[in-house]
Coordinates of C-alpha atoms in Angstrom, one line a residue:
Chain A
X1 CA 57.8 65.2 113.9
X2 CA 58.5 68.8 114.8
X3 CA 59.8 71.1 112.3
X4 CA 63.0 72.4 114.3
X5 CA 64.0 70.0 117.5
X6 CA 66.3 70.5 120.1
X7 CA 67.3 67.5 122.1
X8 CA 69.1 67.8 125.5
X9 CA 71.6 70.1 124.1
X10 CA 74.6 71.1 126.2
X11 CA 77.0 73.6 125.3
X12 CA 80.3 74.5 126.9
X13 CA 83.1 76.7 126.1
X14 CA 86.8 75.9 127.0
X15 CA 88.1 72.6 128.2
X16 CA 88.7 70.8 131.4
X17 CA 88.8 72.9 134.5
X18 CA 88.2 76.2 132.8
X19 CA 84.9 74.8 131.1
X20 CA 81.9 76.9 131.5
X21 CA 78.7 75.3 130.7
X22 CA 76.5 77.9 129.0
X23 CA 73.8 76.1 127.9
X24 CA 72.6 72.9 129.7
X25 CA 69.6 70.6 128.8
X26 CA 67.9 72.6 126.3
X27 CA 64.7 71.0 124.7
X28 CA 62.7 72.7 122.3
X29 CA 60.4 71.9 119.3
X30 CA 59.1 74.2 116.8
X31 CA 56.2 73.4 114.4
X32 CA 56.3 74.7 111.0
X33 CA 54.6 78.0 110.5
X34 CA 55.1 78.9 114.0
X35 CA 56.4 82.1 115.5
X36 CA 58.3 81.4 118.4
X37 CA 60.0 84.1 120.9
X38 CA 62.6 83.1 123.6
X39 CA 63.1 86.0 126.1
X40 CA 66.3 86.1 128.4
X41 CA 68.4 88.4 130.3
X42 CA 71.7 89.7 128.6
X43 CA 74.7 87.3 128.4
X44 CA 72.2 84.2 129.1
X45 CA 73.6 82.5 126.2
X46 CA 70.8 83.7 123.7
X47 CA 73.5 84.3 120.9
X48 CA 75.0 80.9 121.6
X49 CA 71.5 79.1 121.3
X50 CA 70.9 81.0 117.9
X51 CA 74.3 80.0 116.5
X52 CA 73.6 76.4 117.4
X53 CA 70.3 76.4 115.6
X54 CA 71.9 78.3 112.4
X55 CA 74.9 76.0 112.5
X56 CA 77.6 78.4 113.2
X57 CA 78.2 76.4 116.4
X58 CA 78.1 72.8 117.3
X59 CA 76.5 71.4 120.5
X60 CA 78.9 69.8 123.0
X61 CA 76.3 67.1 123.4
X62 CA 72.6 66.5 122.1
X63 CA 71.3 67.2 118.8
X64 CA 69.6 70.0 116.7
X65 CA 67.3 68.4 114.0
X66 CA 65.9 70.6 111.1
X67 CA 63.1 68.8 109.3
X68 CA 64.4 65.7 110.9
X69 CA 68.0 66.2 109.5
X70 CA 70.8 66.8 112.0
X71 CA 72.2 70.4 111.8
X72 CA 75.8 70.2 110.6
X73 CA 76.5 73.4 108.8
X74 CA 74.8 76.6 108.0
X75 CA 72.0 76.6 105.4
X76 CA 70.3 78.8 103.0
X77 CA 67.1 77.1 104.5
X78 CA 67.6 79.0 107.8
X79 CA 68.1 82.8 107.2
X80 CA 69.7 84.6 110.1
X81 CA 69.3 88.4 111.1
X82 CA 72.1 89.3 113.1
X83 CA 72.1 91.3 116.4
X84 CA 74.5 93.8 115.1
X85 CA 73.3 93.8 111.4
X86 CA 76.6 92.3 109.8
X87 CA 76.3 94.3 106.8
X88 CA 79.4 94.5 105.0
X89 CA 80.4 98.3 104.8
X90 CA 82.2 98.6 101.5
X91 CA 79.1 97.2 99.4
X92 CA 75.7 99.2 99.0
X93 CA 72.7 98.2 100.2
X94 CA 71.9 96.6 96.7
X95 CA 75.4 94.7 96.7
X96 CA 74.6 93.4 100.2
X97 CA 71.5 91.7 99.2
X98 CA 72.9 90.8 95.9
X99 CA 75.6 88.9 97.4
X100 CA 73.4 86.8 99.4
X101 CA 70.8 86.1 96.5
X102 CA 73.6 85.2 94.2
X103 CA 74.7 82.5 96.7
X104 CA 71.1 81.3 97.5
X105 CA 70.1 81.1 93.7
X106 CA 73.2 80.2 91.7
X107 CA 71.3 79.1 88.7
X108 CA 69.0 82.1 88.3
X109 CA 69.8 84.9 85.6
X110 CA 71.6 88.2 86.6
X111 CA 68.4 90.0 85.6
X112 CA 66.3 87.8 87.8
X113 CA 68.8 88.1 90.8
X114 CA 68.6 91.9 90.0
X115 CA 64.8 92.0 90.1
X116 CA 64.8 89.9 93.3
X117 CA 67.2 92.2 95.1
X118 CA 65.0 95.2 94.0
X119 CA 61.9 93.4 95.2
X120 CA 63.1 92.8 98.5
X121 CA 64.7 96.2 99.0
X122 CA 61.4 97.6 98.1
X123 CA 59.6 95.3 100.3
X124 CA 61.6 97.1 103.4
X125 CA 61.0 100.4 101.7
X126 CA 64.6 101.2 101.2
X127 CA 64.5 101.6 97.2
X128 CA 65.8 105.2 97.6
X129 CA 68.7 104.1 99.9
X130 CA 69.8 101.0 97.5
X131 CA 73.1 102.5 96.2
X132 CA 74.1 103.8 99.6
X133 CA 76.5 102.2 102.0
X134 CA 75.6 101.0 105.5
X135 CA 77.4 104.0 106.9
X136 CA 75.2 106.5 105.4
X137 CA 72.2 104.8 107.0
X138 CA 70.6 105.0 110.4
X139 CA 70.4 101.9 112.8
X140 CA 66.7 101.1 111.7
X141 CA 67.5 101.3 107.9
X142 CA 70.6 99.0 108.6
X143 CA 68.4 96.5 110.3
X144 CA 65.9 96.6 107.6
X145 CA 68.8 95.9 105.1
X146 CA 69.7 92.8 107.1
X147 CA 66.1 91.6 107.2
X148 CA 65.9 92.1 103.4
X149 CA 69.1 90.4 102.9
X150 CA 67.9 87.5 105.1
X151 CA 64.3 87.1 103.3
X152 CA 66.0 87.7 99.8
X153 CA 67.2 84.0 100.3
X154 CA 63.8 82.8 100.6
X155 CA 64.5 80.7 103.6
X156 CA 62.3 78.5 105.1
X157 CA 62.8 79.6 108.5
X158 CA 64.1 83.0 109.7
X159 CA 66.1 83.2 113.0
X160 CA 66.3 86.6 114.5
X161 CA 68.9 87.6 117.1
X162 CA 68.0 90.3 119.0
X163 CA 67.3 92.3 115.8
X164 CA 65.7 95.3 117.4
X165 CA 67.9 95.5 120.3
X166 CA 69.8 98.3 119.6
X167 CA 67.1 100.5 118.0
X168 CA 64.8 103.5 119.6
X169 CA 61.6 102.6 120.9
X170 CA 59.7 104.2 117.8
X171 CA 61.8 102.5 115.1
X172 CA 61.4 99.3 117.2
X173 CA 57.6 99.4 117.0
X174 CA 57.6 99.9 113.1
X175 CA 60.0 97.3 112.3
X176 CA 58.2 94.8 114.5
X177 CA 55.0 95.5 112.5
X178 CA 57.2 95.1 109.3
X179 CA 58.5 91.9 110.3
X180 CA 55.1 90.6 111.3
X181 CA 53.4 91.8 108.2
X182 CA 56.1 90.1 105.9
X183 CA 56.1 87.0 108.2
X184 CA 52.1 86.8 107.9
X185 CA 52.1 86.8 104.0
X186 CA 53.8 83.3 103.7
X187 CA 53.9 82.2 107.4
X188 CA 57.3 80.9 107.5
X189 CA 58.7 79.5 110.7
X190 CA 60.2 82.1 112.8
X191 CA 62.5 82.2 115.9
X192 CA 62.8 85.5 117.6
X193 CA 65.4 85.8 120.5
X194 CA 64.8 89.2 122.4
X195 CA 65.2 90.7 125.9
X196 CA 61.9 92.5 125.4
X197 CA 59.0 90.8 127.0
X198 CA 56.6 92.9 125.2
X199 CA 58.0 92.5 121.8
X200 CA 57.9 88.8 122.4
X201 CA 54.2 88.7 123.4
X202 CA 53.3 91.2 120.6
X203 CA 55.0 89.1 117.9
X204 CA 55.1 85.2 118.7
X205 CA 52.7 82.7 119.2
X206 CA 54.9 81.0 121.9
X207 CA 57.1 82.8 124.6
X208 CA 59.6 80.9 126.4
X209 CA 62.1 82.2 128.6
X210 CA 65.7 81.3 129.0
X211 CA 67.0 80.8 132.5
X212 CA 70.1 82.8 132.6
X213 CA 73.4 81.1 132.3
X214 CA 75.8 79.6 133.1
X215 CA 73.8 76.5 132.8
X216 CA 71.0 78.5 130.8
X217 CA 68.1 76.5 130.2
X218 CA 64.7 76.9 128.8
X219 CA 61.7 77.6 131.3
X220 CA 58.1 76.6 131.0
X221 CA 56.4 78.1 127.8
X222 CA 53.7 80.7 127.5
X223 CA 51.2 80.3 124.8
X224 CA 50.0 83.5 123.5
X225 CA 46.4 83.2 122.3
X226 CA 45.5 86.6 121.2
X227 CA 44.2 86.8 117.6
X228 CA 46.3 88.3 114.8
X229 CA 46.7 90.9 113.6
X230 CA 47.3 92.3 117.0
X231 CA 46.9 95.9 117.9
X232 CA 49.3 97.4 120.3
X233 CA 47.1 99.8 122.1
X234 CA 44.1 97.2 122.2
X235 CA 46.9 95.0 123.7
X236 CA 47.2 97.0 126.7
X237 CA 43.7 96.5 127.9
X238 CA 43.7 92.8 127.1
X239 CA 43.4 90.6 130.1
X240 CA 45.1 87.6 128.7
X241 CA 47.9 89.8 127.6
X242 CA 48.3 91.3 131.0
X243 CA 48.0 87.9 132.6
X244 CA 50.7 86.5 130.5
X245 CA 53.0 89.5 130.6
X246 CA 52.9 89.5 134.6
X247 CA 53.5 85.7 134.3
X248 CA 56.7 85.7 132.2
X249 CA 58.2 88.8 134.3
X250 CA 57.5 87.3 137.3
X251 CA 59.3 84.2 136.1
X252 CA 62.2 86.0 134.9
X253 CA 62.4 88.4 138.0
X254 CA 62.3 85.3 140.3
X255 CA 65.1 83.7 138.4
X256 CA 67.0 86.9 138.5
X257 CA 66.6 87.2 142.3
X258 CA 67.7 83.5 142.4
X259 CA 70.8 84.2 140.4
X260 CA 71.5 87.3 142.7
X261 CA 71.1 85.2 145.9
X262 CA 73.4 82.4 144.3
X263 CA 76.0 84.7 144.0
X264 CA 76.3 85.8 147.7
X265 CA 80.1 85.4 148.2
X266 CA 81.5 87.0 151.3
X267 CA 84.3 89.5 150.6
X268 CA 86.4 90.6 153.7
X269 CA 87.5 94.0 153.1
X270 CA 91.2 94.7 154.0
X271 CA 91.9 96.7 157.1
X272 CA 93.1 100.0 155.9
X273 CA 92.5 103.4 157.4
X274 CA 93.2 106.8 155.6
X275 CA 96.7 108.1 156.5
X276 CA 96.8 111.2 158.2
X277 CA 99.1 114.0 156.7
X278 CA 98.6 116.5 159.4
X279 CA 100.5 114.6 162.0
Chain B
X1 CA 50.7 107.3 92.0
X2 CA 52.8 106.6 88.9
X3 CA 53.4 110.5 88.5
X4 CA 54.7 110.5 92.2
X5 CA 57.2 107.8 91.3
X6 CA 58.5 109.5 88.2
X7 CA 58.8 112.7 90.0
X8 CA 60.7 111.0 92.7
X9 CA 63.1 109.6 90.2
X10 CA 63.6 112.9 88.7
X11 CA 64.5 114.4 92.1
X12 CA 66.9 111.5 92.4
X13 CA 68.8 112.0 89.6
X14 CA 69.0 115.9 89.9
X15 CA 70.2 115.2 93.5
X16 CA 73.0 112.9 92.3
X17 CA 74.0 115.4 89.7
X18 CA 74.1 118.1 92.5
X19 CA 76.1 116.0 94.9
X20 CA 78.4 115.1 92.2
X21 CA 78.7 118.8 91.4
X22 CA 79.4 119.4 94.8
X23 CA 82.1 117.0 95.0
X24 CA 83.8 118.4 91.8
X25 CA 83.6 122.0 92.6
X26 CA 85.2 122.7 95.8
X27 CA 82.9 124.9 98.3
X28 CA 84.4 128.3 98.6
X29 CA 83.2 130.5 101.2
X30 CA 84.7 133.5 102.8
X31 CA 86.1 132.0 105.7
X32 CA 87.8 129.2 103.5
X33 CA 89.6 131.9 101.5
X34 CA 90.8 133.6 104.5
X35 CA 91.9 130.3 106.0
X36 CA 93.9 129.2 103.0
X37 CA 95.4 132.4 102.7
X38 CA 96.4 132.3 106.3
X39 CA 97.9 128.7 105.9
X40 CA 99.7 129.7 102.5
X41 CA 101.2 132.8 104.4
X42 CA 102.6 130.7 107.3
X43 CA 104.2 128.3 105.1
X44 CA 105.6 131.0 102.8
X45 CA 107.0 132.7 106.0
X46 CA 108.3 129.5 107.5
X47 CA 110.1 128.6 104.2
X48 CA 111.7 132.3 104.0
X49 CA 112.6 131.9 107.7
X50 CA 114.4 128.5 106.9
X51 CA 116.3 130.1 103.8
X52 CA 117.4 132.9 105.8
X53 CA 118.8 130.8 108.6
X54 CA 120.5 128.3 106.3
X55 CA 121.9 131.5 104.3
X56 CA 123.3 132.8 107.6
X57 CA 124.8 129.5 108.5
X58 CA 126.3 128.7 105.5
X59 CA 127.9 132.4 105.4
X60 CA 129.1 131.8 108.9
X61 CA 130.8 128.5 107.9
X62 CA 132.1 130.0 104.6
X63 CA 133.7 133.0 106.6
X64 CA 135.4 130.4 109.1
X65 CA 136.9 128.4 106.5
X66 CA 137.9 131.6 104.6
X67 CA 139.7 132.9 107.5
X68 CA 141.5 129.4 108.4
X69 CA 142.7 129.3 104.9
X70 CA 144.1 133.0 105.1
X71 CA 145.6 132.4 108.4
X72 CA 147.3 129.1 107.3
X73 CA 148.9 130.9 104.2
X74 CA 150.1 133.4 106.7
X75 CA 151.7 131.1 109.1
X76 CA 153.1 128.8 106.4
X77 CA 154.0 131.2 103.7
X78 CA 154.1 134.6 104.9
X79 CA 152.3 137.8 104.4
X80 CA 152.5 137.9 100.7
X81 CA 150.8 134.4 100.3
X82 CA 148.0 135.5 102.7
X83 CA 147.1 138.7 100.8
X84 CA 147.0 136.5 97.6
X85 CA 144.8 134.0 99.3
X86 CA 142.4 136.7 100.5
X87 CA 142.6 138.2 96.9
X88 CA 141.9 135.0 95.4
X89 CA 138.7 134.0 97.7
X90 CA 137.3 137.6 97.3
X91 CA 137.5 137.5 93.3
X92 CA 135.4 134.6 93.6
X93 CA 137.8 132.2 91.8
X94 CA 136.7 128.6 91.7
X95 CA 140.1 127.1 92.8
X96 CA 140.4 128.7 96.2
X97 CA 136.8 129.0 97.4
X98 CA 135.9 127.3 100.7
X99 CA 134.4 123.8 100.3
X100 CA 131.6 124.1 103.0
X101 CA 127.9 124.1 103.2
X102 CA 126.9 125.9 100.0
X103 CA 124.3 128.9 100.4
X104 CA 120.8 128.8 99.1
X105 CA 121.7 130.8 96.0
X106 CA 124.7 128.5 95.2
X107 CA 122.3 125.5 95.3
X108 CA 119.9 127.2 93.1
X109 CA 122.7 128.1 90.8
X110 CA 123.7 124.5 90.7
X111 CA 120.1 123.4 89.9
X112 CA 120.0 125.8 87.1
X113 CA 123.3 124.1 85.7
X114 CA 122.0 120.7 86.2
X115 CA 119.0 121.6 84.2
X116 CA 121.3 123.2 81.5
X117 CA 123.5 120.2 81.5
X118 CA 120.3 118.1 81.0
X119 CA 119.6 120.1 77.9
X120 CA 123.0 119.9 76.5
X121 CA 123.0 116.2 76.9
X122 CA 119.5 115.5 75.4
X123 CA 120.7 117.6 72.5
X124 CA 123.8 115.3 72.2
X125 CA 121.7 112.3 72.2
X126 CA 119.4 113.7 69.6
X127 CA 122.2 114.5 67.6
X128 CA 123.9 111.2 68.0
X129 CA 120.4 109.5 67.2
X130 CA 120.3 111.4 64.0
X131 CA 123.8 110.5 63.1
X132 CA 123.4 106.7 63.7
X133 CA 120.1 106.6 62.3
X134 CA 121.0 105.2 59.0
X135 CA 123.9 102.9 60.5
X136 CA 121.4 101.6 63.1
X137 CA 118.9 100.8 60.4
X138 CA 121.3 98.7 58.5
X139 CA 122.6 97.0 61.8
X140 CA 119.0 96.1 62.7
X141 CA 118.5 94.9 59.2
X142 CA 121.4 92.6 59.5
X143 CA 119.8 91.5 62.7
X144 CA 122.4 93.1 64.9
X145 CA 122.1 95.1 67.8
X146 CA 121.9 99.0 67.3
X147 CA 124.3 101.3 68.7
X148 CA 123.1 103.2 71.6
X149 CA 124.1 106.5 73.1
X150 CA 126.5 105.6 76.2
X151 CA 127.3 109.1 77.2
X152 CA 127.0 110.6 80.7
X153 CA 123.3 110.8 82.2
X154 CA 121.7 113.6 82.9
X155 CA 120.2 114.6 86.3
X156 CA 116.8 114.1 84.9
X157 CA 117.7 110.6 83.8
X158 CA 119.4 109.9 87.1
X159 CA 116.2 110.8 88.8
X160 CA 114.1 108.9 86.5
X161 CA 116.3 105.8 87.2
X162 CA 115.7 106.2 90.7
X163 CA 111.9 106.6 90.5
X164 CA 112.1 103.4 88.3
X165 CA 114.1 101.4 90.6
X166 CA 111.8 102.4 93.4
X167 CA 108.6 101.4 91.5
X168 CA 110.2 98.2 90.4
X169 CA 111.1 97.3 93.9
X170 CA 107.8 98.6 95.4
X171 CA 105.9 96.2 92.7
X172 CA 108.1 93.4 93.9
X173 CA 107.3 94.0 97.5
X174 CA 103.6 94.2 96.6
X175 CA 103.8 90.9 94.4
X176 CA 105.8 89.0 97.2
X177 CA 104.5 90.5 100.6
X178 CA 100.5 90.6 99.6
X179 CA 99.9 87.1 98.6
X180 CA 102.2 85.8 101.5
X181 CA 100.4 87.8 104.0
X182 CA 97.2 87.0 102.8
X183 CA 98.2 83.2 103.1
X184 CA 99.7 83.5 106.4
X185 CA 96.9 85.8 107.7
X186 CA 94.4 83.0 106.9
X187 CA 96.0 80.0 108.5
X188 CA 97.4 80.4 112.2
X189 CA 99.7 77.5 111.9
X190 CA 101.5 79.2 108.8
X191 CA 101.4 82.1 110.6
X192 CA 103.6 80.7 113.5
X193 CA 105.6 78.9 111.0
X194 CA 106.7 82.2 109.3
X195 CA 106.7 84.2 112.3
X196 CA 110.4 83.6 113.2
X197 CA 111.3 84.2 109.8
X198 CA 109.6 87.8 109.7
X199 CA 111.0 88.6 113.1
X200 CA 114.5 87.6 112.0
X201 CA 114.7 89.3 108.6
X202 CA 112.5 92.4 109.2
X203 CA 115.4 94.4 111.1
X204 CA 118.0 93.3 108.7
X205 CA 119.8 96.5 107.2
X206 CA 119.5 97.5 103.5
X207 CA 123.3 97.2 103.1
X208 CA 123.0 93.5 104.2
X209 CA 120.2 92.8 101.7
X210 CA 122.1 94.3 99.1
X211 CA 125.0 92.2 99.6
X212 CA 122.7 89.1 99.8
X213 CA 121.3 90.2 96.4
X214 CA 124.5 90.7 95.0
X215 CA 125.7 87.3 96.0
X216 CA 122.5 85.5 94.2
X217 CA 122.2 87.8 91.2
X218 CA 126.0 87.9 90.4
X219 CA 126.0 84.1 90.1
X220 CA 122.8 84.2 88.0
X221 CA 124.1 86.6 85.8
X222 CA 127.3 85.0 85.4
X223 CA 128.9 85.1 81.9
X224 CA 126.4 87.8 81.0
X225 CA 128.2 91.1 80.4
X226 CA 125.1 93.3 80.6
X227 CA 124.6 95.6 83.5
X228 CA 122.9 94.0 86.5
X229 CA 123.2 97.1 88.7
X230 CA 119.5 97.9 88.2
X231 CA 118.2 94.4 88.8
X232 CA 120.2 94.0 92.0
X233 CA 119.1 97.6 93.2
X234 CA 115.4 97.1 92.7
X235 CA 115.4 93.5 94.1
X236 CA 117.2 94.8 97.4
X237 CA 114.7 97.7 97.6
X238 CA 112.0 95.3 97.3
X239 CA 113.0 93.0 99.8
X240 CA 114.1 95.9 102.1
X241 CA 110.7 97.4 102.1
X242 CA 108.3 94.6 101.8
X243 CA 108.1 93.7 105.4
X244 CA 105.4 96.4 106.6
X245 CA 103.2 95.2 103.9
X246 CA 103.6 91.8 104.8
X247 CA 103.2 92.1 108.5
X248 CA 100.1 94.6 107.8
X249 CA 98.4 92.2 105.3
X250 CA 98.9 89.1 107.7
X251 CA 97.4 91.2 110.5
X252 CA 94.4 92.8 108.4
X253 CA 93.4 89.2 107.2
X254 CA 93.6 87.6 110.7
X255 CA 91.7 90.3 112.4
X256 CA 88.6 90.4 109.9
X257 CA 85.7 91.2 112.2
X258 CA 83.9 88.0 113.1
X259 CA 80.5 89.3 112.1
X260 CA 81.8 89.4 108.6
X261 CA 83.0 86.0 108.8
X262 CA 79.7 84.7 110.3
X263 CA 77.9 86.3 107.3
X264 CA 80.3 84.5 105.1
X265 CA 79.3 81.4 106.7
X266 CA 75.6 82.0 106.9
X267 CA 75.6 83.0 103.2
X268 CA 77.5 79.7 102.5
X269 CA 80.1 81.6 100.4
X270 CA 83.0 79.4 98.9
X271 CA 86.7 79.5 100.3
X272 CA 87.5 81.7 97.2
X273 CA 84.5 84.1 97.5
X274 CA 85.0 84.3 101.0
X275 CA 88.6 85.4 100.7
X276 CA 87.9 87.8 97.9
X277 CA 84.6 89.1 98.8
X278 CA 84.8 89.4 102.5
X279 CA 88.2 88.9 103.9
X280 CA 90.3 90.9 101.2
X281 CA 87.7 94.1 101.2
X282 CA 87.7 94.5 104.8
X283 CA 91.4 94.2 105.2
X284 CA 92.3 96.3 102.3
X285 CA 92.7 99.6 104.6
X286 CA 95.4 97.7 106.6
X287 CA 96.9 96.4 103.3
X288 CA 97.0 100.0 101.9
X289 CA 98.6 101.4 105.2
X290 CA 101.4 98.9 104.8
X291 CA 101.9 99.6 101.1
X292 CA 102.4 103.1 102.1
X293 CA 104.8 102.5 104.8
X294 CA 106.4 100.2 102.1
X295 CA 106.9 102.9 99.6
X296 CA 108.3 105.3 101.9
X297 CA 110.8 102.9 103.1
X298 CA 111.7 101.9 99.5
X299 CA 112.4 105.5 98.8
X300 CA 114.5 106.0 101.8
X301 CA 116.7 102.8 101.4
X302 CA 117.1 103.3 97.8
X303 CA 119.9 105.8 98.2
X304 CA 122.1 103.8 100.1
X305 CA 121.4 100.7 97.8
X306 CA 121.9 102.6 94.7
X307 CA 125.4 103.8 96.1
X308 CA 126.5 100.3 96.7
X309 CA 125.0 98.8 93.5
X310 CA 126.6 101.5 91.3
X311 CA 123.0 102.0 89.7
X312 CA 122.9 105.3 87.9
X313 CA 120.4 106.8 90.3
X314 CA 120.5 109.6 92.9
X315 CA 122.3 107.5 95.5
X316 CA 125.4 107.0 93.2
X317 CA 124.9 110.7 92.0
X318 CA 125.2 111.9 95.6
X319 CA 128.2 109.7 96.3
X320 CA 129.9 110.6 93.2
X321 CA 129.5 114.2 93.5
X322 CA 130.9 113.8 97.2
X323 CA 134.0 111.9 95.9
X324 CA 134.3 114.4 93.0
X325 CA 134.9 117.3 95.6
X326 CA 134.5 119.8 92.7
X327 CA 133.5 123.4 93.4
X328 CA 129.9 122.8 93.1
X329 CA 129.8 119.3 94.3
X330 CA 128.2 120.2 97.6
X331 CA 125.5 122.5 96.1
X332 CA 124.7 119.5 93.7
X333 CA 124.5 117.0 96.7
X334 CA 121.8 119.6 98.3
X335 CA 120.1 119.7 95.1
X336 CA 119.7 116.2 95.1
X337 CA 118.8 116.2 98.7
X338 CA 115.9 118.3 98.1
X339 CA 114.8 116.4 94.9
X340 CA 115.1 113.2 97.0
X341 CA 112.7 114.8 99.7
X342 CA 110.2 116.4 97.4
X343 CA 109.8 113.0 95.6
X344 CA 109.4 110.9 98.5
X345 CA 107.0 113.5 99.6
X346 CA 105.0 113.2 96.4
X347 CA 104.9 109.4 96.5
X348 CA 103.3 109.4 100.0
X349 CA 100.8 111.9 98.8
X350 CA 100.1 109.4 95.9
X351 CA 99.7 106.6 98.2
X352 CA 97.4 108.4 100.7
X353 CA 95.3 109.4 97.8
X354 CA 95.0 105.7 96.6
X355 CA 94.5 104.7 100.1
X356 CA 91.7 107.0 100.7
X357 CA 90.0 105.8 97.4
X358 CA 89.9 102.2 98.6
X359 CA 89.2 102.8 102.2
X360 CA 85.6 102.4 103.2
X361 CA 86.1 103.9 106.5
X362 CA 85.8 107.6 105.2
X363 CA 83.1 109.6 106.6
X364 CA 81.6 111.1 103.6

């Protein structure tokens, strides 16, 4: 039995005639300790998929199974790193993390919780900024706080919803390595949603493209058999990397072209001519 | 490595002290001094201009009324009466002065006399307390009420009564509007249940609120001879002013960023925790904007309500001076006007400071 299983998931927003089907027939299974990446265009329903898995949304039909149990609500076992950091702006870095650990470990003493906060903030190397508010931090630092908050709850699975989407390329690269570092320490199960094919291949064991919505569904999966730890520069010359990358991009481009050709509606332009003010 | 860490720590603490110092001691630069001098200069010039225009205006009005008086005496009672009237006005005797917009100097004089009056009354009170000390001690020992000073209230007492009324009303508004605002902000169905109520009662005028409160409080205090003017006026002020806070709180709570709600869900916060740790902090800026409007509305409607409720505050003072029609009544009214304006301004500043303290949106 798989660790996380999605069986025939459909999700529609709205009702009756106005209903739009965002996700249709999603089937996915993730094994324990696996790092899976889902790649897709913006607006293809990636966030909806994430929210179904973490329990913020319920599928219209089908079921999400986590360790064999249906997901009905959010859980501390599944830590979430949101796309837009979602830090509480009135709390400092330390307080943001503390709030999470206090909920996750209600029985621990205050000192133990504090230590946990300090440890995780140090892990993302933000100790000097522990008393700062999110407004005073850069985008990359904020996302590191979000990573610390999610990991400090010691979840069995980490769900990342385009965690690095809003960052510049350099910070992005650094954070990718940091996340991989943390992941490789205790090999938690991880699900990464991204729009960056390179990022997906660099980080994941398996890459699955999401065919864009409406009616988004998962495409064929691509196994990434490159040994870890992976080296970004060496990766560029790796033939298997190049092949997989091209295959994924080709697949995504094809469905992109398909999408464009589908929406070939004819618009008749009104017959208007500019008015002449001279005559 | 260890040394490195301690060094870092030291650096941190000195940096902290430095930033603290920077906050406490305002940065003074050459340009700043020049700018603030320029600002102060402009303010002073505009005040002088205002006083000058006021002086000229009041003088014109004074002359108009004076010449009308002399003219009237001439047509009704002949040349001799007119001359006497002119002489009387020029001599500055109070009985025949034109009663019009007072000049700045008259208002200043009235302020002085009000302060002097306050000193006299305070002295009176002290003398009374001293005189009654032994009697009161006996009365208290017998379990009876002490005799209190019931003389005229001084201007300072009047101002204090008004401030007390406003704060009592403000507190009432806060205690009613914030909890209700939170509850209806949280529940869309309660929101629609309350909506008609808010829409209908929000625009009701202070006078009508006063009458409503009067009807109720009068019956509640029936058979009780104690003065309920203060109770009536502060409740009316509170009810009049609470709407801004109610609407803003409900809006703030209802429009909490969805991301924060998602965070609360993912962290699995309980309802209580969710409301107090996430929803309330994120709506505090809007709540305080509402409270600030409430306080300024409270101060504005206070005058009308005190007047109606016969509560010994500035509203009643203004009305009584107007009815009084004494020589310096108009000047006293203008004094009250300035006092009302200045206190209103100070209250607004106070709220603004508190608002800035709780707001997390500030840039520094």
